[in-house]
Short mmCIF file of C-alpha atoms in Angstrom, two decimals:
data_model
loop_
_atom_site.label_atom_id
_atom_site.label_comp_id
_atom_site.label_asym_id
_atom_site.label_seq_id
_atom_site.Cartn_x
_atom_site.Cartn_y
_atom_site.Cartn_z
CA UNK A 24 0.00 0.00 0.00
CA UNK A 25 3.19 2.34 0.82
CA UNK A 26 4.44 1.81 -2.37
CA UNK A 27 0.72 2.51 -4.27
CA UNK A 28 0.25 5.39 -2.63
CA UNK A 29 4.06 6.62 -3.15
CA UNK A 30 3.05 6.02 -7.28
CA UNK A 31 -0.31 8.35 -6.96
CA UNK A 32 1.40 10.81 -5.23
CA UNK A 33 4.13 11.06 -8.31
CA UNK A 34 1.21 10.68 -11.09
CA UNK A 35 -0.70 13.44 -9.37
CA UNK A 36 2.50 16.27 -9.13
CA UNK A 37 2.39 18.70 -12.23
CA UNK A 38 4.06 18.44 -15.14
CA UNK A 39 7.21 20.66 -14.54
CA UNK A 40 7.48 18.95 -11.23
CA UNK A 41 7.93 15.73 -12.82
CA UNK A 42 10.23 17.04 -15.36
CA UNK A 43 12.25 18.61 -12.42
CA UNK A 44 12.49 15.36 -10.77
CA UNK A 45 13.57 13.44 -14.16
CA UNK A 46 16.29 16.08 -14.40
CA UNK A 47 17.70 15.38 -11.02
CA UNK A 48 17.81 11.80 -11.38
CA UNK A 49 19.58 11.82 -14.64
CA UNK A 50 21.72 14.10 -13.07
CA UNK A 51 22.45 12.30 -10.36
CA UNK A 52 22.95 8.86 -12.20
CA UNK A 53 25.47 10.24 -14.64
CA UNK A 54 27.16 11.94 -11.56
CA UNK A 55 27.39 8.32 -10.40
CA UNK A 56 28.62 6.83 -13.38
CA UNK A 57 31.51 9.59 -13.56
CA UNK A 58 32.97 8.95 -10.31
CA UNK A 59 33.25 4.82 -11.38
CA UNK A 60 36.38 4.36 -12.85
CA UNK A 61 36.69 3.42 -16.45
CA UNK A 62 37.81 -0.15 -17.15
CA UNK A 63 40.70 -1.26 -17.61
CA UNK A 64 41.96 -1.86 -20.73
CA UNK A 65 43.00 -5.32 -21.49
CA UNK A 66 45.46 -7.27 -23.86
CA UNK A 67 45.21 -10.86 -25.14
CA UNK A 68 48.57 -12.77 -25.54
CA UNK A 69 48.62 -15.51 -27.67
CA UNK A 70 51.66 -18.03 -27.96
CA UNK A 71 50.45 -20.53 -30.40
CA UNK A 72 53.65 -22.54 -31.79
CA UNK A 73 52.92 -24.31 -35.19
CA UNK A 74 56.72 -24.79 -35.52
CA UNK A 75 59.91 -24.53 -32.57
CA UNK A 76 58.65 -23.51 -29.38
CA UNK A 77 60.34 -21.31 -26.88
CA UNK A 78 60.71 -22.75 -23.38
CA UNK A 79 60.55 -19.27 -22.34
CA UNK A 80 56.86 -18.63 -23.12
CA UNK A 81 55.51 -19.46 -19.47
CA UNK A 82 58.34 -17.08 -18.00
CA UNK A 83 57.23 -14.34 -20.59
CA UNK A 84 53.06 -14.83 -19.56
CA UNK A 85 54.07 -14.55 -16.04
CA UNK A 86 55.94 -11.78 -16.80
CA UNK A 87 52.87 -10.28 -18.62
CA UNK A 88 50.18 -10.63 -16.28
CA UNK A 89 52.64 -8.99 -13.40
CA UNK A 90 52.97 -6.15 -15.45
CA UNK A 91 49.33 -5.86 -16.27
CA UNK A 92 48.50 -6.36 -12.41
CA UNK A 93 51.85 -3.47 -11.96
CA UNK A 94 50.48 -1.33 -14.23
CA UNK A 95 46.83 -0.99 -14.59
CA UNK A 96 45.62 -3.60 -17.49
CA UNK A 97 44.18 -6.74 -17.83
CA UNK A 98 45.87 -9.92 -19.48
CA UNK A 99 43.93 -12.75 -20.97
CA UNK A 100 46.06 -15.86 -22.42
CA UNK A 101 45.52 -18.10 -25.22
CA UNK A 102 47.36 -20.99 -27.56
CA UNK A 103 43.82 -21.32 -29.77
CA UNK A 104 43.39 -19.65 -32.54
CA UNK A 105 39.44 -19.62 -32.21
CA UNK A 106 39.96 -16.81 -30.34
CA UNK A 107 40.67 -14.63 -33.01
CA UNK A 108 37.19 -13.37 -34.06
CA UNK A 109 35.61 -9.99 -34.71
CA UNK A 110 33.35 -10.23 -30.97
CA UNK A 111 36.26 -12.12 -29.29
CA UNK A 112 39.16 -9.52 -30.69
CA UNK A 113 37.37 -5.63 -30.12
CA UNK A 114 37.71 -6.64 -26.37
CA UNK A 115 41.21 -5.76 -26.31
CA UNK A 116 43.66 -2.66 -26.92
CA UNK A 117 46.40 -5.15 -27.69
CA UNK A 118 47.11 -8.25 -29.40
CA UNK A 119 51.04 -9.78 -28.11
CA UNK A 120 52.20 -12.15 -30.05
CA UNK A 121 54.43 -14.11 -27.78
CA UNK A 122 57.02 -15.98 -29.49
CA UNK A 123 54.88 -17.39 -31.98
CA UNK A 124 56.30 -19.93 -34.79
CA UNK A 125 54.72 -20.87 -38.22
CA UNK A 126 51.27 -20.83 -39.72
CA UNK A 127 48.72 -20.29 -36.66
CA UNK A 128 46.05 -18.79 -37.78
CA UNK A 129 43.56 -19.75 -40.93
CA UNK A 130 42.19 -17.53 -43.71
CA UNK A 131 39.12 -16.35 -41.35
CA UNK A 132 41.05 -16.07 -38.46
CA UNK A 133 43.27 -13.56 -40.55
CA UNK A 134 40.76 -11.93 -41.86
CA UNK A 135 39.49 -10.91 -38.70
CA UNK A 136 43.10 -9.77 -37.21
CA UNK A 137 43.54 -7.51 -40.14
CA UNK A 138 40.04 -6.12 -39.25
CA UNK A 139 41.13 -5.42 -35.96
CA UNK A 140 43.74 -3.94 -36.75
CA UNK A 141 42.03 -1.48 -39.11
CA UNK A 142 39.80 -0.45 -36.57
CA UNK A 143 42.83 0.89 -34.67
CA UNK A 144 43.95 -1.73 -32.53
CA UNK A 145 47.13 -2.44 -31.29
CA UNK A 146 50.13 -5.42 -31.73
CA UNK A 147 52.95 -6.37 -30.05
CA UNK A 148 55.12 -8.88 -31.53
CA UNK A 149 58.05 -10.72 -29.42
CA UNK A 150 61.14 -12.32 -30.75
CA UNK A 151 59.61 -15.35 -33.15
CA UNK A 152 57.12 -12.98 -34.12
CA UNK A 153 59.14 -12.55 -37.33
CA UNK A 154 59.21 -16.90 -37.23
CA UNK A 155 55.67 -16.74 -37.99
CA UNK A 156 53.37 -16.39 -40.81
CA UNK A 157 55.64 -16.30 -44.30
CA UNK A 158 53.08 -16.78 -46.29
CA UNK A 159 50.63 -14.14 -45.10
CA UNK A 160 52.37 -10.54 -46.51
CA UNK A 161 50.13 -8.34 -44.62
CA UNK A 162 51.62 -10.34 -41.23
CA UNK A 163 54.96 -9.69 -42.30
CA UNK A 164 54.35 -5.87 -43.08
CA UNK A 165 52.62 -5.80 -39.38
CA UNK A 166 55.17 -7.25 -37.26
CA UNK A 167 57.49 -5.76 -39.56
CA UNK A 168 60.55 -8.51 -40.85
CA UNK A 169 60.91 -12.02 -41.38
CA UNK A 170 63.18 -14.28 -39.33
CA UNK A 171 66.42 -15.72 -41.20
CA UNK A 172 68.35 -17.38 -38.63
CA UNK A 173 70.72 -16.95 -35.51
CA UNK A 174 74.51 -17.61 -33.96
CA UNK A 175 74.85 -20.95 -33.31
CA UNK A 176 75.27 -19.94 -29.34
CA UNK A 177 73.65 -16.61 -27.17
CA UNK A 178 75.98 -14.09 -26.26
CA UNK A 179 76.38 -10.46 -25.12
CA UNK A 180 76.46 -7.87 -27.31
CA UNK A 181 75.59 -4.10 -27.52
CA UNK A 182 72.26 -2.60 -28.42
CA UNK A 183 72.85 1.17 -29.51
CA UNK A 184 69.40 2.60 -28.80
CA UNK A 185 68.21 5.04 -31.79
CA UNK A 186 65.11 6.69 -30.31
CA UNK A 187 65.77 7.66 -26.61
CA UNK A 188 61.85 9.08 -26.54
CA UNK A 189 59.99 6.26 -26.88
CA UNK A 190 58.02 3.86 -24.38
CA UNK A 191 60.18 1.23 -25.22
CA UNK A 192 63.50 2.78 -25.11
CA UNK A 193 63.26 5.99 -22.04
CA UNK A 194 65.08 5.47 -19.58
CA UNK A 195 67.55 2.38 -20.96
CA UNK A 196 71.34 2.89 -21.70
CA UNK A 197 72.59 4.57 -24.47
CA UNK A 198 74.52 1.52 -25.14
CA UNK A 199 72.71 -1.43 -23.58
CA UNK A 200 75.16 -4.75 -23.02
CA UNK A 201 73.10 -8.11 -22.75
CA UNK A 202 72.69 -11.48 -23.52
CA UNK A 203 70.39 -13.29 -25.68
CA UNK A 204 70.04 -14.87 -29.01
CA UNK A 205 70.47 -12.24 -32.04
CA UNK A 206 68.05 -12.78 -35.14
CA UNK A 207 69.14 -11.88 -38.36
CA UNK A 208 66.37 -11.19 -40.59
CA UNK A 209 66.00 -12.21 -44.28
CA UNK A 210 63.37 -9.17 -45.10
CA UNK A 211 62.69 -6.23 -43.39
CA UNK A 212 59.66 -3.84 -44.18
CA UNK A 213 60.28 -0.12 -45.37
CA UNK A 214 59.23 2.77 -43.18
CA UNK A 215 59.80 0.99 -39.88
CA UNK A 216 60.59 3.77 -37.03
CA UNK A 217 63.95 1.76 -35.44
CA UNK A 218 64.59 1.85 -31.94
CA UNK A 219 67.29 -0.46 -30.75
CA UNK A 220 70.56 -1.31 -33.39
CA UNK A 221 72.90 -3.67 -32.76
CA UNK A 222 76.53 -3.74 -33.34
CA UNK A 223 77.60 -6.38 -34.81
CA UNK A 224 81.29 -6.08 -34.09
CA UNK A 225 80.15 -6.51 -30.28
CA UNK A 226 79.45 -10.48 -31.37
CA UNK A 227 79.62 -12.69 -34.22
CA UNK A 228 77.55 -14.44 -36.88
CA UNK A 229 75.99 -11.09 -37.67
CA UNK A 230 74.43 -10.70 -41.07
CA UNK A 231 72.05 -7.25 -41.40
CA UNK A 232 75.56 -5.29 -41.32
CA UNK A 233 75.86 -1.73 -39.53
CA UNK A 234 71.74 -0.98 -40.07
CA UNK A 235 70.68 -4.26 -38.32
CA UNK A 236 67.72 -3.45 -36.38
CA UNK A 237 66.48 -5.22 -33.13
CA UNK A 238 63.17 -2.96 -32.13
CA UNK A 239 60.87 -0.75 -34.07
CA UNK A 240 57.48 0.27 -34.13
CA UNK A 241 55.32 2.24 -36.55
CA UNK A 242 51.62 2.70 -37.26
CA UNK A 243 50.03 0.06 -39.92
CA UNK A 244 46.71 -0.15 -41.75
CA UNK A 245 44.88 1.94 -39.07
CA UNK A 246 46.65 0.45 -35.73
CA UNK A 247 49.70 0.68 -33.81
CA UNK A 248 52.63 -1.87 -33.88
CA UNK A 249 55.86 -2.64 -31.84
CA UNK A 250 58.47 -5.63 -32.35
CA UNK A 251 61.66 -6.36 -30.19
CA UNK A 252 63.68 -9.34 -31.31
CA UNK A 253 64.69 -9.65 -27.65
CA UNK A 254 63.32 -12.11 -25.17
CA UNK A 255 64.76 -15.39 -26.31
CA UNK A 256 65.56 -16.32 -22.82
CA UNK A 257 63.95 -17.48 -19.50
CA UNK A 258 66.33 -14.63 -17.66
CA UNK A 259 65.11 -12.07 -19.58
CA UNK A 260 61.78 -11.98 -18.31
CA UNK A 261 63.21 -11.60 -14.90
CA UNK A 262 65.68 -8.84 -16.07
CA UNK A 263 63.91 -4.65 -15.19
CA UNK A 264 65.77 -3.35 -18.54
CA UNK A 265 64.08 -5.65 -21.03
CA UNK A 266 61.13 -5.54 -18.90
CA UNK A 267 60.67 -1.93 -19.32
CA UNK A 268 61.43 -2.15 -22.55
CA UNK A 269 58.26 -4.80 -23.12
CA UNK A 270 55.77 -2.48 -20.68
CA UNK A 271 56.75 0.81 -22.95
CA UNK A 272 56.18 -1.27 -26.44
CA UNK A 273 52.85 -2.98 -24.83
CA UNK A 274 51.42 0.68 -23.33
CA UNK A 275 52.66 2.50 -27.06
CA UNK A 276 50.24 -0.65 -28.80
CA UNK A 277 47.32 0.03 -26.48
CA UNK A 278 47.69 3.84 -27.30
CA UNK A 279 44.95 5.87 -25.87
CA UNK A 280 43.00 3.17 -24.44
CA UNK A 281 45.93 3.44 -21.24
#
């Protein structure tokens, strides 16, 4: 009966008394959808391996979702390529391709990665990256190069960082000694905004000469995209240099949505 009477009472108020009192609730319920935060943005790494697989791919996911929980974004996982849909893919800013190898993903399954990325989304490729995908062109123009081969053994050499400004690169040494393994690439797109060189007189079996490049990023076919060739090893996932180097790449790729 409260509740009736509550409803007559309303019906019965005049006109510009209701409208006054439809204001002030819209008002009020967009006042308390502004003080919820936004949601996170979130990134999906996928690791499928159609050909070698790194042992290092559960150190790099770990390393991942810490820096997601570290820094304000969500990580999903995945080795399926079912996932790769237009309604599964618009939920991310980010697509990392961790150490990937061969042909993963179908003719639909591309088709709806190149969408995504047309509708400005963002991808992150990570050492066999470049392993991955030879025969799809528009791959190899995202992430950027294609994978020839590497010295026999890892070793230390020195990174000579280009672009000091970017995500990726603030904040690391001018010249940055470490260990990994060293790709030498077989093709490498034009127009690709370099970050990281490395010297190939600081180690041997180079073959990309004095312009061989080792990060980049650039904008593609609507989106955003960032490569390192780093991240071979289980160590480096544990190492604050190449980590911050991985965090500025993956925030650049999510752009806006950060």
């Amino acid at each position: 009966m409260i509740i009736k009477s509550k409803q007559i009472v309303i019906k019965q108020l005049p006109g510009i008394v209701l409208v006054a009192v439809f204001i002030f609730l819209t008002a009020f319920n967009c006042g308390d959808a502004a003080l919820r935060p936004a949601p996170s943005p979130k990134v999906l790494v996928f690791s499928k391996t159609a050909a070698f697989r790194h042992g290092s791919i559960a150190a790099g996911i770990k390393a991942i979702q810490k820096l997601g929980a570290d820094n304000s974004f969500d990580v999903d996982t995945t080795t399926e390529s079912k996932k790769f849909t237009p309604s599964i893919l618009k939920q991310y800013a980010a697509v990392i391709f961790l150490s990937t190898s061969g042909d993963v993903l179908n003719n639909d399954q591309q088709q709806a990665f190149e969408n995504y990325i047309r509708s400005s989304g963002g991808f992150v490729g990570v050492h066999s990256a470049t392993d991955t995908e030879y025969d799809w062109p528009w791959y190899g123009n995202l992430v950027g190069a294609y994978f020839k081969n590497h010295p026999f053994f890892q070793q230390e050499a020195i990174l000579n960082i280009v672009d000091a400004n970017h995500p990726a690169t603030k904040g690391l040494p001018a010249q940055w000694r470490r260990k990994d393994e060293w790709y030498n690439f077989k093709w490498i797109a034009q127009g690709l905004k370099v970050l990281i060189k490395i010297d190939e007189a600081s180690y041997k079996d180079g073959q990309n000469g004095a312009d061989h490049p080792m990060a980049w990023y650039h904008e593609y076919d609507g989106g955003r995209a960032f490569y390192t060739a780093l991240g071979h090893t289980n160590e480096s996932y544990a190492e604050p240099l190449f980590l911050q180097h991985l965090l500025g790449g993956i925030k650049y790729a999510i752009g806006k949505k950060q």
